[in-house]
């Protein structure tokens, strides 16, 4: 399986390691996003492209690759837009006879598979997704956009039952007043609805972390019996886990394309065995 | 979707509740295993049969239904024999144009899907499966077979890292010596390798429980980074969860048969979305 990586940020860099360690993959190229148009002639034998670009740029690059007949995996993470991206890339992939797997990070991604499975196991009930502690990219970008903020970092804190707090480290531009900046940050729509603590620091970089975590909890009813207690928990390195799961999904994309099952899939539409190297028989023996 | 249930024990009884509660299923019949041969004429519109029989009887009854063109779901749980049962029923189902889903309880079953997913997320590492506390059927049967034992119950205790202890309640036949029975039990191959505590009680039934649990733990490497910590935990009612998961797998069997993808599948070969009622689009919106 020949795999290329588009993007050289945290996830792209981690994906290189994951592809190189995969027993069934060849790393056929690593590209910056701006190199794609000129490098198309080098890609005629490529099976799967891992799209490791900022989320908003992902669908357009996926479309470009799909139209070349190259299957794609991305970690598009704007939950509310996933259905429309899926629908759009479905038509593109079916026409171009390729396979797109979207939103294949850990949330959305592997967590989505777990949420679906928890729902199968206990059809009535509540699932809570508790993130953190770990860096939120969206909130970090929002904090950096506040006037007077030179650098910022927003850590998501799990408060339980799907509620989250924010711990925001800010480094000020010269001449700005902390209380003033803090007030503006707390009124920002990203922070106004959560318990938010703002801390002024000299150097935000000292507090950077790629560590993250999640706790998925479901209490529900199975076969008429209540109080079934299910949970899934991870403490992980964020870009490493994202990239590794994308590599697993690359196997699923490759398999689906070979079987002629073209289209766009989210992770809940994939079987775990499709994501593993080795024969299905060997994996049944080892894992079932 | 017309579903029948074969078996009226703990799991068959729970399955009735699960099928009746399913928005997309009709309970088309409940049969004792001895009724099957005479009742075949009543089954011509049936889509899926849930085989809720003792594990050793499951494959033969699955085969019988598959040959009638009825897809099946069972919870066959002898891990070492799963590959050969899969291979045998694969040929049967492909010939009869039906679909068999085997080993679709919680372990093997939903746990198998989780183990596969943990392996995808962190390809190098260790997964430990810790069962209990809860009743082990196999060990209970082994304890009951010891001479002098009138009734018994073996509870599996999780000791961590995949090691298990046994707490065995025994009720003696008149005229037998407890120490003697205890020694024979401890030498039995089922108990000789685990830390086993044997307790004499007046009435074993006072200690019966259908509660069970499992903790799946994996620590491993993702994208070259070690110390990714993953875990899945359940505290559940054993027959209720088994039956509910079988009902989810009935949807997958129905779907695969409609798509002409005949054969025998274990749960790691199934996508979670196939197990849910409602459209894929609605489930993508709600769960991804």
PDB file of C-alpha atoms in Angstrom, chain A residues 14 17-18 79 82-83 86 107-108 110 112-121 123 210 222-223 225 227-237 240-241 243-245 248 261 266 268-276 280-281 283-285 287-288, chain B residues 14 17-18 79 82-83 86 107-108 110 112-121 123 210 222-223 225 227-237 240-241 243-245 248 261 266 268-276 280-281 283-285 287-288:
ATOM      1  CA  UNK A  14       3.461  11.945  13.639  1.00  0.00           C
ATOM      2  CA  UNK A  17       6.402   7.806  12.016  1.00  0.00           C
ATOM      3  CA  UNK A  18       3.204   5.756  11.979  1.00  0.00           C
ATOM      4  CA  UNK A  79     -18.820  18.060  14.200  1.00  0.00           C
ATOM      5  CA  UNK A  82     -19.594  16.396   9.049  1.00  0.00           C
ATOM      6  CA  UNK A  83     -22.897  15.298   7.416  1.00  0.00           C
ATOM      7  CA  UNK A  86     -19.736  13.418   3.870  1.00  0.00           C
ATOM      8  CA  UNK A 107     -12.915  12.803  18.355  1.00  0.00           C
ATOM      9  CA  UNK A 108     -14.533  12.704  15.901  1.00  0.00           C
ATOM     10  CA  UNK A 110     -12.340   6.497  17.317  1.00  0.00           C
ATOM     11  CA  UNK A 112     -17.390   8.139  17.431  1.00  0.00           C
ATOM     12  CA  UNK A 113     -17.068   4.369  17.014  1.00  0.00           C
ATOM     13  CA  UNK A 114     -17.182   3.969  20.791  1.00  0.00           C
ATOM     14  CA  UNK A 115     -20.230   6.250  21.108  1.00  0.00           C
ATOM     15  CA  UNK A 116     -22.010   4.172  18.457  1.00  0.00           C
ATOM     16  CA  UNK A 117     -21.070   0.937  20.204  1.00  0.00           C
ATOM     17  CA  UNK A 118     -22.219   2.244  23.606  1.00  0.00           C
ATOM     18  CA  UNK A 119     -25.542   3.119  21.980  1.00  0.00           C
ATOM     19  CA  UNK A 120     -25.817  -0.428  20.565  1.00  0.00           C
ATOM     20  CA  UNK A 121     -25.075  -1.942  23.993  1.00  0.00           C
ATOM     21  CA  UNK A 123     -30.001   1.832  23.438  1.00  0.00           C
ATOM     22  CA  UNK A 210       0.336  17.653  23.464  1.00  0.00           C
ATOM     23  CA  UNK A 222     -30.119  -3.074  27.894  1.00  0.00           C
ATOM     24  CA  UNK A 223     -32.913  -5.630  27.346  1.00  0.00           C
ATOM     25  CA  UNK A 225     -32.601  -3.586  32.537  1.00  0.00           C
ATOM     26  CA  UNK A 227     -28.064   0.757  35.280  1.00  0.00           C
ATOM     27  CA  UNK A 228     -25.721  -0.746  32.706  1.00  0.00           C
ATOM     28  CA  UNK A 229     -22.512   1.233  33.300  1.00  0.00           C
ATOM     29  CA  UNK A 230     -20.126   1.653  30.381  1.00  0.00           C
ATOM     30  CA  UNK A 231     -17.043   3.809  30.003  1.00  0.00           C
ATOM     31  CA  UNK A 232     -14.111   4.396  27.693  1.00  0.00           C
ATOM     32  CA  UNK A 233     -11.088   6.396  28.820  1.00  0.00           C
ATOM     33  CA  UNK A 234      -7.849   7.536  27.185  1.00  0.00           C
ATOM     34  CA  UNK A 235      -4.792   9.511  28.295  1.00  0.00           C
ATOM     35  CA  UNK A 236      -2.860  10.115  25.113  1.00  0.00           C
ATOM     36  CA  UNK A 237      -0.496  12.224  23.053  1.00  0.00           C
ATOM     37  CA  UNK A 240       0.358  10.784  17.803  1.00  0.00           C
ATOM     38  CA  UNK A 241      -2.982   9.143  18.441  1.00  0.00           C
ATOM     39  CA  UNK A 243      -2.074  10.155  13.137  1.00  0.00           C
ATOM     40  CA  UNK A 244      -2.010   6.503  14.205  1.00  0.00           C
ATOM     41  CA  UNK A 245      -5.765   6.196  13.854  1.00  0.00           C
ATOM     42  CA  UNK A 248      -5.502   2.480  10.523  1.00  0.00           C
ATOM     43  CA  UNK A 261     -17.191   0.168  -2.564  1.00  0.00           C
ATOM     44  CA  UNK A 266     -17.264   8.197   8.640  1.00  0.00           C
ATOM     45  CA  UNK A 268     -18.876   4.463  12.529  1.00  0.00           C
ATOM     46  CA  UNK A 269     -19.351   2.933   9.056  1.00  0.00           C
ATOM     47  CA  UNK A 270     -16.074   0.987   9.293  1.00  0.00           C
ATOM     48  CA  UNK A 271     -15.260  -2.366  10.873  1.00  0.00           C
ATOM     49  CA  UNK A 272     -12.238  -2.422  13.232  1.00  0.00           C
ATOM     50  CA  UNK A 273     -10.739  -5.434  11.418  1.00  0.00           C
ATOM     51  CA  UNK A 274     -10.399  -3.379   8.229  1.00  0.00           C
ATOM     52  CA  UNK A 275      -7.975  -1.083  10.070  1.00  0.00           C
ATOM     53  CA  UNK A 276      -5.482  -3.751  11.086  1.00  0.00           C
ATOM     54  CA  UNK A 280      -8.756 -11.197   8.949  1.00  0.00           C
ATOM     55  CA  UNK A 281      -8.263 -14.829  10.058  1.00  0.00           C
ATOM     56  CA  UNK A 283      -6.885 -10.979  13.671  1.00  0.00           C
ATOM     57  CA  UNK A 284      -9.936 -13.088  14.524  1.00  0.00           C
ATOM     58  CA  UNK A 285      -7.616 -15.576  16.196  1.00  0.00           C
ATOM     59  CA  UNK A 287      -8.470 -10.459  19.088  1.00  0.00           C
ATOM     60  CA  UNK A 288     -11.941 -12.010  19.109  1.00  0.00           C
TER      61      UNK A 288
ATOM     62  CA  UNK B  14     -33.621 -11.007  27.849  1.00  0.00           C
ATOM     63  CA  UNK B  17     -37.387  -7.796  25.874  1.00  0.00           C
ATOM     64  CA  UNK B  18     -34.717  -6.335  23.605  1.00  0.00           C
ATOM     65  CA  UNK B  79     -12.504 -18.435  22.113  1.00  0.00           C
ATOM     66  CA  UNK B  82     -14.053 -19.399  16.953  1.00  0.00           C
ATOM     67  CA  UNK B  83     -11.823 -19.507  13.830  1.00  0.00           C
ATOM     68  CA  UNK B  86     -16.317 -19.164  11.430  1.00  0.00           C
ATOM     69  CA  UNK B 107     -16.748 -11.274  25.379  1.00  0.00           C
ATOM     70  CA  UNK B 108     -16.281 -12.484  22.744  1.00  0.00           C
ATOM     71  CA  UNK B 110     -18.346  -6.130  21.895  1.00  0.00           C
ATOM     72  CA  UNK B 112     -13.541  -8.047  20.700  1.00  0.00           C
ATOM     73  CA  UNK B 113     -14.387  -4.873  18.772  1.00  0.00           C
ATOM     74  CA  UNK B 114     -12.818  -2.800  21.532  1.00  0.00           C
ATOM     75  CA  UNK B 115      -9.671  -4.980  21.596  1.00  0.00           C
ATOM     76  CA  UNK B 116      -9.336  -4.558  17.830  1.00  0.00           C
ATOM     77  CA  UNK B 117      -9.825  -0.797  18.110  1.00  0.00           C
ATOM     78  CA  UNK B 118      -7.270  -0.512  20.944  1.00  0.00           C
ATOM     79  CA  UNK B 119      -4.814  -2.369  18.710  1.00  0.00           C
ATOM     80  CA  UNK B 120      -5.498   0.086  15.860  1.00  0.00           C
ATOM     81  CA  UNK B 121      -4.951   3.067  18.176  1.00  0.00           C
ATOM     82  CA  UNK B 123      -0.311  -1.026  17.470  1.00  0.00           C
ATOM     83  CA  UNK B 210     -26.243 -11.867  36.994  1.00  0.00           C
ATOM     84  CA  UNK B 222       1.091   5.326  18.719  1.00  0.00           C
ATOM     85  CA  UNK B 223       3.139   7.049  15.990  1.00  0.00           C
ATOM     86  CA  UNK B 225       5.175   7.646  21.159  1.00  0.00           C
ATOM     87  CA  UNK B 227       2.584   5.531  27.145  1.00  0.00           C
ATOM     88  CA  UNK B 228      -0.739   5.928  25.369  1.00  0.00           C
ATOM     89  CA  UNK B 229      -3.203   4.784  28.055  1.00  0.00           C
ATOM     90  CA  UNK B 230      -6.512   3.319  26.888  1.00  0.00           C
ATOM     91  CA  UNK B 231      -9.221   1.570  28.811  1.00  0.00           C
ATOM     92  CA  UNK B 232     -12.774   0.299  28.445  1.00  0.00           C
ATOM     93  CA  UNK B 233     -14.857  -0.637  31.465  1.00  0.00           C
ATOM     94  CA  UNK B 234     -18.341  -2.072  31.997  1.00  0.00           C
ATOM     95  CA  UNK B 235     -20.478  -2.985  35.021  1.00  0.00           C
ATOM     96  CA  UNK B 236     -23.453  -4.779  33.566  1.00  0.00           C
ATOM     97  CA  UNK B 237     -26.205  -7.351  33.851  1.00  0.00           C
ATOM     98  CA  UNK B 240     -29.253  -8.382  29.369  1.00  0.00           C
ATOM     99  CA  UNK B 241     -26.113  -6.997  27.778  1.00  0.00           C
ATOM    100  CA  UNK B 243     -28.986 -10.227  24.402  1.00  0.00           C
ATOM    101  CA  UNK B 244     -28.995  -6.509  23.614  1.00  0.00           C
ATOM    102  CA  UNK B 245     -25.744  -6.780  21.672  1.00  0.00           C
ATOM    103  CA  UNK B 248     -27.718  -4.994  17.448  1.00  0.00           C
ATOM    104  CA  UNK B 261     -22.605 -10.139   1.295  1.00  0.00           C
ATOM    105  CA  UNK B 266     -17.183 -12.113  13.828  1.00  0.00           C
ATOM    106  CA  UNK B 268     -14.538  -7.197  14.540  1.00  0.00           C
ATOM    107  CA  UNK B 269     -15.668  -7.485  10.902  1.00  0.00           C
ATOM    108  CA  UNK B 270     -18.751  -5.320  11.514  1.00  0.00           C
ATOM    109  CA  UNK B 271     -19.203  -1.545  11.558  1.00  0.00           C
ATOM    110  CA  UNK B 272     -21.002  -0.114  14.613  1.00  0.00           C
ATOM    111  CA  UNK B 273     -23.406   1.873  12.404  1.00  0.00           C
ATOM    112  CA  UNK B 274     -24.794  -1.377  10.952  1.00  0.00           C
ATOM    113  CA  UNK B 275     -26.015  -2.305  14.442  1.00  0.00           C
ATOM    114  CA  UNK B 276     -28.151   0.771  15.030  1.00  0.00           C
ATOM    115  CA  UNK B 280     -26.808   6.040   8.611  1.00  0.00           C
ATOM    116  CA  UNK B 281     -27.178   9.789   8.017  1.00  0.00           C
ATOM    117  CA  UNK B 283     -26.577   8.201  13.208  1.00  0.00           C
ATOM    118  CA  UNK B 284     -23.676  10.136  11.677  1.00  0.00           C
ATOM    119  CA  UNK B 285     -25.366  13.349  12.803  1.00  0.00           C
ATOM    120  CA  UNK B 287     -22.889  10.069  17.088  1.00  0.00           C
ATOM    121  CA  UNK B 288     -19.876  11.077  14.988  1.00  0.00           C
TER     122      UNK B 288
END
